[in-house]
Coordinates of C-alpha atoms and ligand atoms in Angstrom, one line a residue:
X1 CA 61.2 26.1 0.4
X2 CA 58.3 28.4 -0.6
X3 CA 56.7 30.7 1.9
X4 CA 53.5 29.1 1.6
X5 CA 54.8 25.7 3.0
X6 CA 57.0 27.5 5.7
X7 CA 53.9 29.4 6.8
X8 CA 51.9 26.4 7.0
X9 CA 54.5 24.4 8.8
X10 CA 54.5 27.4 11.0
X11 CA 50.6 27.6 11.9
X12 CA 50.4 23.6 12.3
X13 CA 53.2 23.9 15.0
X14 CA 51.4 26.8 16.7
X15 CA 47.9 25.0 16.7
X16 CA 49.7 21.7 18.1
X17 CA 51.6 23.9 20.8
X18 CA 48.4 25.6 21.8
X19 CA 46.5 22.5 22.5
X20 CA 49.3 20.8 24.2
X21 CA 49.8 23.8 26.6
X22 CA 45.8 24.1 27.2
X23 CA 45.5 20.4 28.1
X24 CA 48.7 19.9 30.2
X25 CA 46.8 19.1 33.5
X26 CA 49.8 19.3 35.9
X27 CA 53.2 20.9 35.8
X28 CA 55.2 17.6 34.6
X29 CA 53.1 17.3 31.5
X30 CA 53.5 21.0 31.1
X31 CA 57.2 20.8 31.3
X32 CA 57.4 18.0 28.8
X33 CA 55.3 20.1 26.1
X34 CA 57.3 22.9 26.8
X35 CA 60.5 20.9 26.0
X36 CA 58.9 19.5 22.8
X37 CA 57.7 22.7 21.7
X38 CA 60.3 25.4 22.9
X39 CA 63.1 23.4 23.9
X40 CA 66.4 25.3 23.3
X41 CA 68.0 22.6 21.4
X42 CA 65.6 20.1 19.8
X43 CA 62.3 22.1 20.0
X44 CA 60.0 21.6 17.3
X45 CA 60.0 25.4 17.1
X46 CA 63.7 25.2 16.7
X47 CA 63.3 22.9 13.8
X48 CA 61.1 25.0 12.1
X49 CA 63.2 27.9 12.6
X50 CA 66.1 26.0 10.6
X51 CA 63.7 26.1 7.6
X52 CA 63.9 29.7 7.7
X53 CA 67.3 29.3 6.0
X54 CA 65.8 27.6 2.9
X55 CA 63.0 30.1 2.4
X56 CA 63.6 32.0 -0.9
X57 CA 65.6 35.1 -0.6
X58 CA 63.0 37.4 -1.5
X59 CA 60.5 36.1 0.8
X60 CA 62.8 35.8 4.1
X61 CA 61.7 39.2 5.7
X62 CA 58.2 38.3 5.5
X63 CA 58.8 34.5 6.9
X64 CA 61.2 36.0 9.6
X65 CA 58.4 38.5 10.9
X66 CA 55.9 35.7 10.8
X67 CA 58.1 33.2 12.6
X68 CA 58.6 36.0 15.5
X69 CA 55.2 36.6 15.6
X70 CA 54.3 32.8 16.1
X71 CA 57.0 32.3 18.4
X72 CA 55.7 35.0 20.9
X73 CA 52.3 33.7 20.7
X74 CA 53.6 30.1 21.7
X75 CA 55.4 31.4 24.5
X76 CA 52.4 33.7 25.7
X77 CA 50.2 30.5 25.7
X78 CA 52.9 28.5 27.7
X79 CA 53.1 31.3 30.4
X80 CA 49.3 31.2 30.7
X81 CA 49.1 27.5 31.2
X82 CA 51.7 28.0 34.0
X83 CA 49.8 30.5 35.8
X84 CA 46.5 28.2 35.5
X85 CA 48.4 25.4 37.0
X86 CA 49.6 27.6 40.0
X87 CA 46.4 29.1 40.5
X88 CA 44.9 25.7 40.8
X89 CA 47.5 24.6 43.4
X90 CA 46.7 27.7 45.6
X91 CA 49.1 29.7 48.1
X92 CA 50.6 27.0 50.3
X93 CA 49.3 28.0 53.7
X94 CA 45.6 28.8 53.3
X95 CA 44.7 25.4 51.4
X96 CA 41.3 25.5 53.4
X97 CA 38.8 27.5 52.0
X98 CA 37.0 29.9 54.7
X99 CA 33.9 28.4 56.3
X100 CA 31.4 31.2 57.3
X101 CA 29.5 28.9 59.5
X102 CA 32.2 28.0 61.8
X103 CA 31.7 29.3 65.3
X104 CA 33.8 32.7 66.0
X105 CA 36.0 33.1 68.8
X106 CA 34.5 35.5 71.7
X107 CA 36.8 38.3 72.4
X108 CA 36.8 38.2 76.3
X109 CA 35.9 41.2 78.0
X110 CA 37.9 43.2 80.5
X111 CA 36.2 44.2 83.7
X112 CA 37.1 46.6 87.0
X113 CA 39.0 45.3 89.6
X114 CA 36.6 44.2 92.7
X115 CA 37.9 47.0 94.4
X116 CA 37.3 49.6 92.2
X117 CA 33.8 47.9 91.7
X118 CA 33.1 48.4 95.3
X119 CA 34.5 52.0 95.3
X120 CA 32.2 52.9 92.7
X121 CA 29.0 51.2 94.7
X122 CA 30.1 53.2 98.1
X123 CA 30.4 56.5 96.0
X124 CA 26.7 55.7 94.6
X125 CA 25.3 54.8 97.9
X126 CA 26.9 57.8 99.5
X127 CA 25.9 60.0 96.9
X128 CA 22.4 59.2 97.6
X129 CA 22.8 60.1 101.2
X130 CA 23.7 63.6 99.9
X131 CA 27.8 63.0 100.2
X132 CA 30.0 64.4 97.4
X133 CA 33.1 62.1 96.5
X134 CA 36.6 64.4 96.8
X135 CA 40.2 63.2 96.3
X136 CA 43.3 63.7 98.1
X137 CA 47.1 63.2 97.3
X138 CA 48.4 59.9 98.4
X139 CA 51.8 61.6 99.2
X140 CA 51.0 63.8 102.4
X141 CA 52.8 66.3 104.5
X142 CA 52.9 65.6 108.2
X143 CA 50.7 68.3 108.8
X144 CA 47.5 66.7 107.0
X145 CA 48.5 63.2 108.2
X146 CA 49.2 64.2 111.8
X147 CA 49.3 67.7 113.1
X148 CA 46.0 68.8 111.9
X149 CA 44.2 65.7 113.2
X150 CA 45.6 66.4 116.8
X151 CA 48.2 63.8 116.7
X152 CA 51.1 65.4 118.3
X153 CA 54.9 65.1 117.4
X154 CA 55.8 62.4 119.9
X155 CA 52.6 60.4 119.3
X156 CA 53.5 56.6 118.4
X157 CA 51.3 56.7 115.1
X158 CA 54.2 59.0 113.6
X159 CA 56.7 56.4 114.5
X160 CA 59.0 55.5 111.1
X161 CA 58.2 52.0 111.9
X162 CA 54.7 52.8 111.3
X163 CA 54.7 54.8 108.2
X164 CA 56.4 55.1 104.7
X165 CA 58.5 58.2 105.1
X166 CA 59.9 59.9 101.9
X167 CA 62.1 62.8 101.0
X168 CA 62.3 66.4 103.2
X169 CA 59.3 68.8 102.7
X170 CA 59.9 72.1 101.9
X171 CA 60.3 75.0 104.4
X172 CA 57.2 77.0 105.5
X173 CA 55.1 74.6 107.3
X174 CA 51.1 75.2 107.5
X175 CA 51.3 74.7 111.4
X176 CA 53.6 77.8 111.6
X177 CA 51.3 79.6 109.2
X178 CA 48.3 79.0 111.4
X179 CA 50.2 80.2 114.6
X180 CA 50.6 76.7 115.7
X181 CA 53.6 75.4 117.7
X182 CA 56.4 75.5 115.5
X183 CA 58.0 72.0 114.6
X184 CA 61.1 71.1 112.7
X185 CA 61.5 70.2 109.1
X186 CA 60.4 66.6 108.7
X187 CA 60.0 64.6 105.7
X188 CA 56.9 63.9 103.4
X189 CA 55.2 60.5 103.6
X190 CA 52.8 58.2 101.9
X191 CA 49.6 58.9 103.7
X192 CA 48.7 56.2 106.3
X193 CA 44.8 57.3 106.5
X194 CA 42.2 59.0 104.1
X195 CA 41.6 61.1 107.2
X196 CA 44.0 63.5 105.8
X197 CA 41.3 64.5 103.1
X198 CA 39.0 65.9 105.9
X199 CA 41.7 68.4 106.8
X200 CA 42.3 69.4 102.9
X201 CA 38.4 69.5 102.5
X202 CA 37.9 71.7 105.7
X203 CA 40.9 74.2 104.6
X204 CA 39.0 74.9 101.5
X205 CA 35.4 75.3 102.5
X206 CA 33.0 76.6 105.0
X207 CA 30.3 74.5 106.6
X208 CA 28.3 72.7 106.0
X209 CA 30.3 69.9 104.8
X210 CA 29.2 66.5 103.5
X211 CA 32.0 64.4 101.5
X212 CA 33.4 61.0 101.3
X213 CA 36.9 60.1 100.0
X214 CA 38.2 56.8 98.9
X215 CA 41.6 55.8 98.0
X216 CA 45.1 54.3 98.8
X217 CA 46.7 54.4 102.0
X218 CA 50.1 52.8 102.9
X219 CA 51.3 51.1 106.1
X220 CA 54.1 48.7 106.7
X221 CA 51.7 46.1 108.1
X222 CA 52.5 42.6 107.3
X223 CA 50.3 41.0 104.8
X224 CA 47.8 38.6 106.2
X225 CA 44.3 37.6 105.6
X226 CA 42.8 40.9 106.6
X227 CA 46.0 43.2 106.2
X228 CA 48.0 44.4 103.4
X229 CA 50.5 47.1 103.3
X230 CA 48.6 49.1 100.5
X231 CA 44.8 49.2 101.2
X232 CA 42.0 51.3 100.4
X233 CA 39.7 53.4 102.8
X234 CA 36.6 55.3 102.7
X235 CA 36.5 58.4 104.7
X236 CA 33.2 60.4 105.7
X237 CA 33.0 63.7 107.0
X238 CA 29.7 65.4 107.9
X239 CA 30.2 69.3 109.8
X240 CA 27.3 71.4 110.3
X241 CA 25.3 72.5 113.4
X242 CA 23.7 70.5 116.0
X243 CA 25.2 67.2 114.5
X244 CA 25.3 64.1 117.1
X245 CA 26.5 60.7 117.5
X246 CA 23.0 59.6 116.3
X247 CA 23.6 60.9 113.2
X248 CA 26.7 59.2 112.9
X249 CA 25.1 55.9 113.7
X250 CA 22.1 56.1 111.5
X251 CA 24.4 57.2 108.3
X252 CA 26.6 54.2 109.0
X253 CA 23.4 51.9 109.3
X254 CA 21.8 53.2 106.4
X255 CA 25.2 52.5 104.4
X256 CA 25.9 49.0 105.4
X257 CA 22.3 48.1 104.6
X258 CA 22.7 49.4 101.4
X259 CA 26.2 48.1 100.9
X260 CA 25.6 44.5 102.3
X261 CA 22.0 43.4 103.1
X262 CA 18.8 44.8 105.0
X263 CA 19.4 42.5 108.1
X264 CA 22.9 43.9 108.8
X265 CA 23.6 45.1 112.3
X266 CA 26.2 47.7 113.2
X267 CA 27.8 48.0 116.6
X268 CA 30.0 50.7 118.3
X269 CA 32.8 49.7 120.7
X270 CA 34.3 52.5 122.6
X271 CA 37.8 53.5 121.2
X272 CA 40.4 56.3 120.9
X273 CA 41.5 58.5 117.9
X274 CA 43.2 61.6 118.4
X275 CA 41.1 63.2 116.2
X276 CA 37.6 62.2 117.3
X277 CA 35.9 62.5 120.8
X278 CA 34.2 60.1 121.5
X279 CA 35.7 57.7 119.2
X280 CA 34.2 54.4 118.5
X281 CA 35.3 51.1 116.1
X282 CA 32.6 50.0 113.8
X283 CA 31.8 46.4 113.6
X284 CA 29.3 45.0 111.3
X285 CA 27.7 41.7 111.6
X286 CA 28.7 38.8 109.5
X287 CA 28.4 35.2 109.6
X288 CA 27.1 34.8 113.0
X289 CA 29.9 37.3 114.6
X290 CA 31.2 40.7 114.1
X291 CA 33.8 42.3 111.7
X292 CA 35.5 45.3 112.3
X293 CA 35.2 47.8 109.7
X294 CA 36.7 50.8 110.7
X295 CA 36.8 53.6 112.9
X296 CA 34.7 56.7 113.8
X297 CA 33.5 59.5 115.9
X298 CA 32.6 62.9 116.7
X299 CA 35.1 65.4 115.2
X300 CA 37.6 66.6 118.1
X301 CA 37.2 70.5 118.6
X302 CA 41.1 70.6 118.2
X303 CA 40.7 69.7 114.4
X304 CA 37.9 72.3 114.1
X305 CA 40.1 74.7 115.3
X306 CA 43.3 73.6 113.2
X307 CA 41.3 74.5 110.2
X308 CA 39.5 77.6 111.6
X309 CA 36.2 76.4 112.3
X310 CA 34.5 77.5 115.4
X311 CA 33.5 74.4 117.6
X312 CA 31.1 76.1 119.5
X313 CA 29.2 76.6 116.5
X314 CA 29.9 73.5 114.4
X315 CA 30.3 69.9 115.1
X316 CA 30.5 66.8 113.1
X317 CA 31.2 63.3 112.6
X318 CA 33.9 61.4 110.6
X319 CA 34.5 57.7 110.1
X320 CA 37.1 55.6 108.1
X321 CA 36.3 52.2 106.9
X322 CA 38.4 49.6 105.2
X323 CA 37.5 49.1 101.6
X324 CA 39.0 45.9 101.3
X325 CA 37.2 44.3 104.3
X326 CA 34.0 45.6 102.8
X327 CA 34.8 44.1 99.7
X328 CA 35.6 40.9 101.2
X329 CA 32.4 40.9 103.1
X330 CA 30.3 41.6 100.0
X331 CA 32.1 38.6 98.1
X332 CA 32.8 36.1 100.6
X333 CA 36.7 36.4 99.8
X334 CA 38.4 34.7 102.8
X335 CA 41.6 36.3 102.4
X336 CA 42.2 39.8 101.1
X337 CA 45.9 39.1 99.6
X338 CA 43.6 37.4 96.6
X339 CA 42.9 40.9 95.4
X340 CA 46.4 42.0 94.6
X341 CA 47.9 38.6 93.3
X342 CA 46.4 39.5 89.7
X343 CA 45.3 36.0 89.1
X344 CA 42.7 36.5 86.5
X345 CA 40.9 33.2 87.2
X346 CA 40.1 34.6 90.5
X347 CA 39.4 38.4 89.4
X348 CA 36.9 37.1 86.6
X349 CA 34.5 36.1 89.1
X350 CA 33.4 39.6 90.1
Ligands
FA5_1 C1 41.9 55.0 110.7 O1 42.8 54.6 109.9 C2 41.2 56.3 111.0 N1 41.5 57.1 110.2 C3 39.7 55.9 111.0 C4 38.8 56.9 111.6 C5 38.5 57.8 110.4 C6 38.7 57.2 112.8 C7 37.7 58.9 110.8 C8 37.8 58.0 113.4 C9 37.3 59.0 112.3 P1 42.3 52.3 111.6 O2 43.7 52.2 111.8 O3 41.5 51.4 112.5 O4 41.5 53.5 111.7 O5 41.9 51.8 110.2 C10 40.5 51.8 109.7 C11 40.0 50.7 109.0 O6 40.9 50.5 107.8 C12 40.4 49.2 109.7 O7 39.1 48.8 110.5 C13 40.3 48.3 108.8 O8 39.5 47.8 108.1 C14 41.2 48.9 107.6 N2 42.8 48.6 107.9 C15 43.4 49.1 108.8 N3 44.8 48.4 108.5 C16 44.7 47.9 107.3 C17 45.5 46.9 106.4 N4 47.0 46.7 106.7 N5 44.8 46.2 105.2 C18 43.6 46.3 105.2 N6 42.7 47.0 105.8 C19 43.3 47.8 106.6

């Protein structure tokens, strides 16, 4: 066989194979074309290869070289056809095209817990009245929770059934340092009232004092609609010269009008706290009746003495209100336990 005939057969096959692969519309047609042209046993390229043996001896190197070139070219066209069909099918999972007009999914915004919101607002209101917000520890020693607040060792408020006591406190008590009656080593406790911060503040600064403190307090109370074992209080303390009960009442009235509504009434009922004299319970009008919000009174001279203030020179008032009750009244929440169920359907309302 002459070289010219061999090359002509080879080129014709290349043209046919290229056309067949390019026109294959689906994988089955492409596979059929592959078998026809590139099939290992009876493919047409194989048949042309057999003609190589019949080419004149002198032309064999040129014929062989050309055969390999054409074979590679046909295989390459086949690979391109495979890729073309695969791209047309597309990746399996995202067969749907992206539609930029589809409405998006709004990310849901988180929000502050209603108690945190209430605390922020109370700080704001009292800040406008000139009170600075201060903090105190939740784990307290009995000096700050009881002794300095004029609550003697035998007082029922110190009963283990009324408090969450923790481990033993270290030796060297502030009471002894101040020359007060020595008392035995006792345990630390979770503070049962924010009145502890009155003491911590007065220990650190000289009058005039005008502070509030908001925070968690703990009591082994049974949870019900108005009680929870962990709750929050806002403590207020004002110490200066010539402070009277009238200042206490007008401050609480201004506070109530800002926190609730301008028509709110407040009422003082005589009461007793060891750290105030006289002492009152503070009620605020609500839904045709009264709601107890907290306690208040004029700071007892014994407390002033315990922190080194001169009761002849200074006087002051203090109050402590329940923040859960304030929050419940602001948002018409009938049961404060709802605040701690972590039910987002409830919390999302505020
Ligand atoms: C006191 O805790 C005093 N320290 C308040 C005080 C401060 C008096 C300064 C004088 C001067 P009382 O135990 O009454 O007082 O608590 C105050 C308020 O905390 C209550 O009126 C109530 O609103 C709230 N409260 C008390 N116990 C709970 C509880 N278990 N769950 C939710 N709120 C409570």
